[in-house]
Coordinates of C-alpha atoms and ligand atoms in Angstrom, one line a residue:
M9 CA 137.3 37.6 133.9
G10 CA 139.7 40.0 132.1
L11 CA 143.4 39.9 131.7
R12 CA 143.9 42.4 134.6
E13 CA 142.1 40.1 137.0
D14 CA 143.9 37.0 135.7
I15 CA 147.2 38.8 136.4
A16 CA 146.2 40.1 139.8
S17 CA 145.1 36.6 140.9
K18 CA 148.1 35.0 139.1
R19 CA 145.8 32.7 137.2
T20 CA 147.9 33.0 134.1
A21 CA 151.0 31.4 132.8
V22 CA 153.9 33.7 132.1
G23 CA 156.3 33.1 129.2
V24 CA 159.9 34.3 129.4
I25 CA 161.8 34.3 126.1
G26 CA 165.6 34.0 126.8
L27 CA 166.9 32.5 130.1
G28 CA 170.1 34.5 130.3
Y29 CA 171.4 36.9 133.0
V30 CA 168.2 38.9 132.7
G31 CA 165.5 36.4 131.8
L32 CA 166.3 33.6 134.3
P33 CA 166.2 35.8 137.5
M34 CA 163.0 37.4 136.2
A35 CA 161.4 34.1 135.5
L36 CA 162.3 32.8 138.9
A37 CA 161.0 35.9 140.6
A38 CA 157.6 35.6 138.8
A39 CA 157.4 31.9 139.6
D40 CA 158.2 32.6 143.2
A41 CA 155.5 35.2 143.3
G42 CA 153.0 32.5 142.3
F43 CA 152.8 32.6 138.5
E44 CA 153.3 29.4 136.5
V45 CA 156.3 30.3 134.3
I46 CA 157.5 28.8 131.1
G47 CA 161.0 29.8 130.2
L48 CA 161.8 29.5 126.5
E49 CA 165.5 29.0 125.8
K50 CA 167.0 28.1 122.5
E51 CA 170.3 26.8 123.8
R52 CA 169.9 23.1 124.5
D53 CA 172.8 23.0 126.9
K54 CA 171.3 25.7 129.1
R55 CA 167.9 24.0 129.1
M56 CA 169.5 20.7 130.2
R57 CA 171.5 22.3 133.0
L58 CA 168.5 24.3 134.2
M59 CA 166.3 21.2 134.2
Q60 CA 168.9 19.5 136.4
G61 CA 168.6 22.3 138.9
E62 CA 171.8 24.2 138.1
A63 CA 171.3 27.9 138.8
L64 CA 173.7 29.0 135.9
Y65 CA 174.6 32.4 137.3
E66 CA 176.3 33.7 140.4
G67 CA 173.8 34.9 143.0
L68 CA 170.9 32.7 141.8
D69 CA 169.3 30.4 144.3
A70 CA 169.7 26.8 143.1
K71 CA 167.5 25.6 145.9
L72 CA 164.7 27.9 144.9
L73 CA 165.1 26.9 141.2
R74 CA 164.7 23.2 142.2
E75 CA 161.7 23.9 144.4
L76 CA 160.0 25.8 141.7
I77 CA 160.6 23.1 139.1
A78 CA 159.4 20.4 141.6
A79 CA 156.3 22.4 142.3
G80 CA 155.5 22.7 138.6
R81 CA 155.8 26.5 138.8
F82 CA 158.8 26.8 136.5
R83 CA 159.3 24.8 133.4
V84 CA 162.0 25.2 130.7
S85 CA 161.1 24.7 127.1
G86 CA 162.7 24.8 123.6
D87 CA 159.3 24.9 121.9
P88 CA 157.9 28.4 121.1
S89 CA 154.4 26.9 120.8
D90 CA 154.4 26.6 124.6
L91 CA 153.9 30.4 124.6
N92 CA 150.4 29.8 123.3
D93 CA 149.1 29.2 126.8
C94 CA 150.8 32.2 128.3
K95 CA 148.8 35.4 128.9
V96 CA 152.0 37.4 129.7
I97 CA 155.1 37.1 127.6
C98 CA 158.4 38.9 128.3
A99 CA 161.3 39.0 125.9
C100 CA 164.7 39.0 127.6
V101 CA 166.9 38.4 124.5
P102 CA 170.3 39.7 123.6
T103 CA 170.8 43.1 121.9
P104 CA 174.4 42.9 120.6
L105 CA 176.2 45.0 118.1
S106 CA 176.9 43.8 114.6
K107 CA 180.5 43.5 113.2
N108 CA 180.1 47.1 112.0
R109 CA 179.0 48.1 115.5
D110 CA 175.4 48.8 114.5
P111 CA 172.5 47.5 116.6
D112 CA 171.6 43.9 115.9
L113 CA 167.9 43.5 116.7
S114 CA 167.6 40.1 115.1
F115 CA 167.0 38.4 118.5
V116 CA 164.3 41.0 119.4
E117 CA 162.6 40.5 116.0
E118 CA 162.6 36.7 116.4
A119 CA 161.1 37.0 119.9
A120 CA 158.5 39.4 118.5
M121 CA 157.6 36.8 115.8
Q122 CA 157.3 34.1 118.5
M123 CA 155.0 36.4 120.5
E124 CA 152.9 37.2 117.4
A125 CA 152.5 33.5 116.7
A126 CA 151.3 32.9 120.2
I127 CA 148.5 35.5 120.1
R128 CA 145.1 34.3 118.9
Q129 CA 142.6 36.8 117.5
G130 CA 139.3 36.6 119.3
E131 CA 140.8 35.1 122.5
K132 CA 141.6 37.1 125.6
P133 CA 144.4 39.5 124.8
K134 CA 148.0 38.9 125.9
L135 CA 150.4 41.3 127.6
V136 CA 153.7 41.4 125.8
I137 CA 156.7 43.1 127.3
I138 CA 160.2 43.9 126.0
E139 CA 162.9 43.9 128.6
S140 CA 166.0 44.0 126.3
T141 CA 168.0 47.2 126.2
S142 CA 167.7 49.0 122.9
Y143 CA 167.4 52.5 121.3
P144 CA 164.3 54.6 121.7
G145 CA 161.6 53.5 119.2
T146 CA 162.4 49.8 119.3
T147 CA 159.1 48.8 121.0
R148 CA 156.9 50.9 118.9
D149 CA 158.7 50.9 115.5
V150 CA 160.3 47.5 115.4
V151 CA 158.2 45.2 117.7
E152 CA 154.7 46.5 117.2
P153 CA 154.8 46.3 113.4
I154 CA 155.7 42.6 113.7
L155 CA 152.8 42.0 116.1
V156 CA 150.2 43.7 113.8
A157 CA 151.6 42.4 110.5
R158 CA 149.0 39.7 110.2
G159 CA 146.0 41.6 111.4
L160 CA 146.4 41.6 115.2
K161 CA 145.2 44.8 116.9
S162 CA 147.0 46.7 119.7
C163 CA 144.8 46.9 122.9
F164 CA 142.4 44.3 121.5
D165 CA 144.6 41.2 120.8
F166 CA 147.6 42.3 122.7
H167 CA 149.0 45.0 125.0
L168 CA 152.5 46.1 124.6
A169 CA 154.9 47.7 127.0
Y170 CA 158.7 48.2 127.5
S171 CA 160.2 47.6 130.9
P172 CA 164.0 47.5 131.0
E173 CA 165.8 45.1 133.3
R174 CA 168.3 46.8 135.6
V175 CA 169.8 43.6 137.1
D176 CA 173.4 43.7 138.3
P177 CA 174.5 40.1 138.4
G178 CA 176.4 39.3 141.6
N179 CA 175.1 42.4 143.5
K180 CA 174.0 41.3 146.9
D181 CA 172.2 44.5 147.8
W182 CA 170.0 45.2 144.8
D183 CA 167.9 42.5 143.1
I184 CA 164.7 42.4 141.1
S185 CA 162.4 42.9 144.0
N186 CA 164.1 46.1 145.5
T187 CA 165.3 47.8 142.3
P188 CA 162.6 50.2 141.1
R189 CA 161.1 49.1 137.8
L190 CA 160.5 51.5 134.9
I191 CA 157.5 50.8 132.7
G192 CA 156.4 52.6 129.5
G193 CA 153.3 51.3 127.8
V194 CA 152.5 51.9 124.2
N195 CA 149.1 53.0 125.5
E196 CA 147.8 53.7 129.0
C197 CA 146.0 50.3 129.2
C198 CA 149.3 48.5 128.3
G199 CA 151.2 50.3 131.0
N200 CA 148.5 49.6 133.6
L201 CA 148.6 45.9 132.8
A202 CA 152.4 45.8 132.9
E203 CA 152.3 47.6 136.2
S204 CA 149.9 45.1 137.7
F205 CA 152.2 42.2 136.5
Y206 CA 155.5 43.6 137.9
S207 CA 153.9 44.8 141.1
S208 CA 153.6 41.1 142.0
F209 CA 157.3 40.8 142.6
V210 CA 158.8 44.3 142.4
N211 CA 158.4 46.8 145.4
E212 CA 158.5 50.0 143.4
I213 CA 157.1 50.8 140.0
V214 CA 158.1 54.0 138.1
R215 CA 155.6 54.7 135.3
V216 CA 156.8 56.8 132.4
S217 CA 154.7 58.2 129.6
S218 CA 155.9 56.1 126.8
P219 CA 158.2 53.1 125.8
E220 CA 160.5 55.7 124.2
V221 CA 161.1 57.4 127.6
A222 CA 161.8 54.1 129.3
E223 CA 164.1 53.0 126.4
T224 CA 166.1 56.2 126.5
A225 CA 166.3 56.2 130.3
K226 CA 167.8 52.7 130.2
V227 CA 170.5 53.6 127.8
L228 CA 171.1 56.8 129.7
E229 CA 171.9 54.7 132.8
N230 CA 174.6 52.9 130.9
I231 CA 175.9 56.0 129.1
F232 CA 176.2 57.7 132.5
R233 CA 178.5 54.9 133.7
G234 CA 180.5 54.7 130.5
V235 CA 181.1 58.4 130.3
N236 CA 182.1 58.7 134.0
I237 CA 184.4 55.7 133.8
A238 CA 186.0 57.3 130.7
L239 CA 186.5 60.5 132.6
V240 CA 188.4 58.8 135.4
N241 CA 190.3 56.6 133.0
E242 CA 191.6 59.7 131.2
L243 CA 192.4 61.2 134.6
W244 CA 194.4 58.1 135.5
M245 CA 196.5 58.4 132.3
L246 CA 197.2 62.0 133.1
C247 CA 197.9 61.4 136.8
D248 CA 200.2 58.5 135.9
R249 CA 202.2 61.0 133.7
M250 CA 202.3 63.6 136.5
G251 CA 203.2 61.1 139.2
I252 CA 199.9 61.6 141.2
D253 CA 197.9 58.7 142.7
V254 CA 194.6 58.9 140.9
W255 CA 192.8 56.7 143.5
E256 CA 193.8 59.0 146.2
V257 CA 192.6 61.9 144.2
I258 CA 189.2 60.3 143.6
R259 CA 188.9 59.3 147.3
A260 CA 189.7 62.9 148.2
A261 CA 187.1 64.4 145.9
A262 CA 184.5 61.9 147.1
S263 CA 184.8 63.3 150.6
K264 CA 182.6 66.1 149.4
P265 CA 179.2 65.1 150.6
F266 CA 177.2 66.5 147.7
G267 CA 177.6 67.0 144.0
F268 CA 180.3 64.3 143.5
M269 CA 179.9 60.5 142.9
P270 CA 183.1 58.4 142.7
F271 CA 183.9 56.3 139.7
W272 CA 187.1 54.3 139.5
P273 CA 189.5 53.7 136.7
G274 CA 190.4 50.3 135.3
P275 CA 191.7 48.3 132.4
G276 CA 188.7 49.0 130.2
L277 CA 185.0 48.3 130.1
G278 CA 183.3 44.9 130.0
G279 CA 180.0 43.2 130.2
H280 CA 177.0 43.0 127.9
C281 CA 175.7 46.5 128.7
I282 CA 178.1 49.5 129.1
P283 CA 180.4 48.8 126.1
V284 CA 177.5 48.0 123.9
D285 CA 174.3 49.9 124.8
P286 CA 175.5 53.5 124.3
F287 CA 176.2 52.7 120.7
Y288 CA 172.5 51.8 120.2
L289 CA 171.7 55.5 121.0
A290 CA 174.6 56.8 118.9
W291 CA 173.3 54.8 115.9
K292 CA 169.8 56.1 116.3
A293 CA 171.0 59.7 116.8
R294 CA 172.6 59.6 113.3
E295 CA 169.1 59.1 111.8
Y296 CA 168.4 62.6 113.2
D297 CA 171.7 64.1 111.9
F298 CA 173.0 64.2 115.4
Q299 CA 176.4 63.1 116.7
T300 CA 176.5 61.9 120.3
E301 CA 180.0 63.2 121.0
F302 CA 180.2 62.1 124.7
I303 CA 179.3 58.5 123.8
E304 CA 181.9 58.4 121.0
L305 CA 184.6 60.0 123.1
A306 CA 184.0 57.8 126.1
G307 CA 184.1 54.7 123.8
K308 CA 187.4 55.9 122.4
V309 CA 189.0 56.5 125.9
N310 CA 187.7 53.2 127.3
L311 CA 188.8 51.2 124.3
N312 CA 192.3 52.5 124.7
M313 CA 192.7 51.3 128.3
P314 CA 194.1 47.8 127.6
Y315 CA 196.7 49.5 125.4
F316 CA 197.6 51.9 128.3
V317 CA 197.8 49.0 130.7
A318 CA 200.0 47.0 128.3
D319 CA 202.3 50.0 128.2
L320 CA 202.4 50.2 132.0
V321 CA 203.4 46.5 132.1
S322 CA 206.3 47.2 129.6
R323 CA 207.4 50.2 131.6
E324 CA 207.4 48.4 134.9
M325 CA 209.4 45.6 133.4
N326 CA 211.9 48.0 132.0
R327 CA 212.2 49.8 135.4
S328 CA 213.2 46.5 137.0
G329 CA 215.7 45.8 134.2
K330 CA 213.6 43.1 132.5
H331 CA 211.9 42.9 129.1
L332 CA 208.4 41.9 128.3
K333 CA 209.6 39.9 125.3
G334 CA 210.3 36.4 126.4
S335 CA 208.8 37.0 129.9
R336 CA 206.0 35.2 131.6
A337 CA 203.0 37.4 132.5
L338 CA 200.3 36.5 134.9
V339 CA 196.9 38.1 134.4
V340 CA 194.9 38.0 137.6
G341 CA 191.2 38.0 136.9
V342 CA 189.7 37.8 133.4
A343 CA 186.0 38.3 134.3
Y344 CA 184.9 41.8 133.6
K345 CA 183.9 42.5 137.2
P346 CA 184.6 41.2 140.7
N347 CA 183.2 37.9 142.1
V348 CA 181.4 36.8 138.9
G349 CA 182.5 34.5 136.1
D350 CA 181.1 36.7 133.3
T351 CA 183.8 37.4 130.6
R352 CA 181.6 39.0 128.0
E353 CA 183.5 41.9 126.4
T354 CA 186.1 41.7 129.1
P355 CA 189.1 43.9 128.6
A356 CA 191.3 40.9 129.6
T357 CA 190.9 39.6 126.1
K358 CA 192.5 42.6 124.4
L359 CA 195.2 42.9 127.2
I360 CA 196.3 39.3 126.7
E361 CA 196.4 39.8 123.0
L362 CA 198.6 42.8 123.4
L363 CA 200.9 41.1 125.9
R364 CA 201.2 38.2 123.5
N365 CA 202.0 40.6 120.6
R366 CA 204.8 41.9 122.7
E367 CA 206.0 38.3 122.9
A368 CA 205.2 37.6 126.5
E369 CA 204.0 34.2 127.5
V370 CA 200.6 34.9 129.2
I371 CA 199.0 32.7 131.8
Y372 CA 196.0 33.7 134.0
H373 CA 194.3 33.0 137.3
D374 CA 190.6 33.5 137.8
P375 CA 188.7 31.6 140.6
H376 CA 185.5 32.2 138.7
V377 CA 186.6 31.4 135.1
P378 CA 188.2 27.9 134.7
T379 CA 188.9 28.3 131.0
F380 CA 189.3 31.3 128.8
E381 CA 189.8 31.6 125.1
V382 CA 191.8 34.4 123.4
E383 CA 192.6 34.4 119.7
G384 CA 191.4 30.8 119.3
I385 CA 193.7 29.5 122.1
T386 CA 192.0 28.0 125.1
M387 CA 193.8 28.8 128.3
Q388 CA 193.2 27.2 131.7
S389 CA 193.2 29.1 134.9
V390 CA 196.4 28.4 136.9
D391 CA 196.4 27.9 140.7
L392 CA 197.7 31.0 142.5
N393 CA 200.6 29.9 144.8
E394 CA 204.1 30.8 145.5
E395 CA 205.5 28.3 143.1
V396 CA 203.5 29.6 140.2
L397 CA 204.3 33.2 141.1
A398 CA 208.0 32.5 141.4
K399 CA 208.0 31.6 137.7
C400 CA 206.2 34.8 136.7
D401 CA 208.1 38.0 135.7
C402 CA 205.1 40.2 136.1
A403 CA 201.5 40.2 137.2
V404 CA 198.6 42.4 136.0
I405 CA 195.6 42.6 138.3
V406 CA 192.6 43.0 136.0
T407 CA 189.7 42.0 138.2
A408 CA 189.4 42.6 141.9
H409 CA 187.9 39.2 143.0
S410 CA 187.6 39.2 146.7
S411 CA 188.9 35.6 147.2
V412 CA 192.3 36.3 145.6
D413 CA 195.4 36.6 148.0
Y414 CA 196.8 39.9 146.7
G415 CA 199.4 40.0 149.5
M416 CA 201.0 36.9 148.1
I417 CA 201.2 38.5 144.6
A418 CA 202.8 41.7 146.1
R419 CA 205.4 39.6 148.0
S420 CA 206.3 37.5 145.1
G421 CA 208.9 39.8 143.6
A422 CA 207.2 40.0 140.2
C423 CA 206.5 43.4 138.7
V424 CA 202.9 44.1 139.6
V425 CA 200.6 46.4 137.7
D426 CA 197.5 46.9 139.8
T427 CA 194.7 48.3 137.6
R428 CA 192.1 48.1 140.4
N429 CA 194.2 49.5 143.2
V430 CA 193.6 46.4 145.3
L431 CA 197.1 46.8 146.8
G432 CA 196.2 50.3 147.9
K433 CA 198.6 52.2 145.8
S434 CA 198.5 53.3 142.2
A435 CA 200.1 51.1 139.6
Ligands
LIG682 N1 173.5 41.1 131.7 C1 173.1 42.2 132.3 O1 173.6 42.5 133.4 C2 171.9 43.0 131.8 C3 171.4 44.0 132.6 C4 170.4 44.8 132.2 C5 169.9 44.6 130.9 N2 170.4 43.7 130.1 C6 169.9 43.6 128.7 O2 169.0 42.4 128.7 C7 169.0 41.8 127.5 C8 169.4 40.3 127.7 O3 170.7 40.2 128.2 P1 171.3 38.9 129.0 O4 172.5 39.4 129.7 O5 170.2 38.2 129.7 O6 171.6 38.1 127.7 P2 172.1 36.5 127.7 O7 172.9 36.3 126.4 O8 172.7 36.2 129.0 O9 170.7 35.7 127.6 C9 169.9 35.8 126.5 C10 169.3 34.4 126.3 O10 168.3 34.4 125.3 C11 168.3 33.2 124.6 N3 167.6 33.5 123.3 C12 167.8 34.4 122.4 N4 166.8 34.4 121.5 C13 165.9 33.5 121.9 C14 164.7 33.0 121.4 N5 164.1 33.6 120.3 N6 164.0 32.0 122.0 C15 164.6 31.5 123.1 N7 165.7 31.9 123.7 C16 166.4 32.9 123.1 C17 169.8 33.0 124.4 O11 170.1 31.6 124.0 C18 170.4 33.4 125.7 O12 170.4 32.3 126.6 C19 170.0 42.5 126.6 O13 169.3 43.5 125.9 C20 170.9 43.2 127.6 O14 171.4 44.4 127.1 C21 171.5 42.9 130.5

């Protein structure tokens, strides 16, 4: 029986390298579909928590996790040699930027080496898939050379495809099963095998002609958001100067039923994707003597937003006859998006730093983030109640978590800067 039949009948173990926001839901979806899944995770603490049945991320089903572990369909491992028995291996490892804001592919390279070590010449081939977001060419020019370095042959010993994850943690409407899945195989046979694998737990597959198309499409999705958010952020700064409510403007424009899609301003970008991934393409473009102006400009505008918000706080304090210096500022929400506890790249970090630089004492409240570190200082989320608010001079709403009582903040008498328009009027 060939690999295709093994996949179709789920008679194969699946290895998932990296059990983060992307890898863990994918591993559980594959296990739930009937595969035996081994999740390779290098962080010991994550492995221990998972083995105890903790779902780790918002929106993940802890009951399902425990059932899959109990049924022997999902196992967590720290030993890369466990990948030897897997016929399908997916890499869901981080793709951060280096200190100089260049792509850091060290995690992808390490995963490729682990994949290579698990493939045996002469045995049935394995299907290896990269899910991490990266620049076009990563699968073919970075991963494949590692796989073939010691004599393995593409389409004989392994099949290689790129299939970007589009998960939106915390999104209740769109999950792995109903979000269409892009697949670009290095060769036709690789794409076909990847398609039969993902078809087991994804409703709609979108095949593209190459990994490069899928890689570029994935970064385009993130660039699209980054550029449009920058556009409305810039408009917010202008509207603020002109005394126009930018949220009302965007709502008005969005009443046009075609040709317009609303994006909303905010205190800056956050998360592992939008502030990072566009720069993977910008970096690659330089190899072709090409400047990606939109990416750079959007990055510049979005990076400036915490500074703009800090200025708004100073201005609002002045207007009410107070000074930021020596005041107590409450930051409401430090996660980068509503209803999750993910603080990666959150603009709250820069904003707190700026408020501290202006000699405010900063405290925060976030129902999803019990502790938060800024400039080496670990802060603890304060309770949100009238007593705490009475001792605050200003409050900055950074994240629009749905469980927060914004009315209480508005009534408190503190100066409020509302970067998410949760109070229904511009800041
Ligand atoms: N978070 C998102 O919403 C999202 C959405 C779509 C795409 N992506 C992309 O998916 C990729 C993964 O992102 P994430 O958010 O899941 O990252 P993450 O940091 O949450 O998880 C990655 C995990 O991989 C583990 N890891 C790294 N190298 C390993 C190795 N060699 N062996 C075993 N474990 C290893 C890390 O310990 C970590 O737990 C990135 O390229 C990201 O850009 C993320």
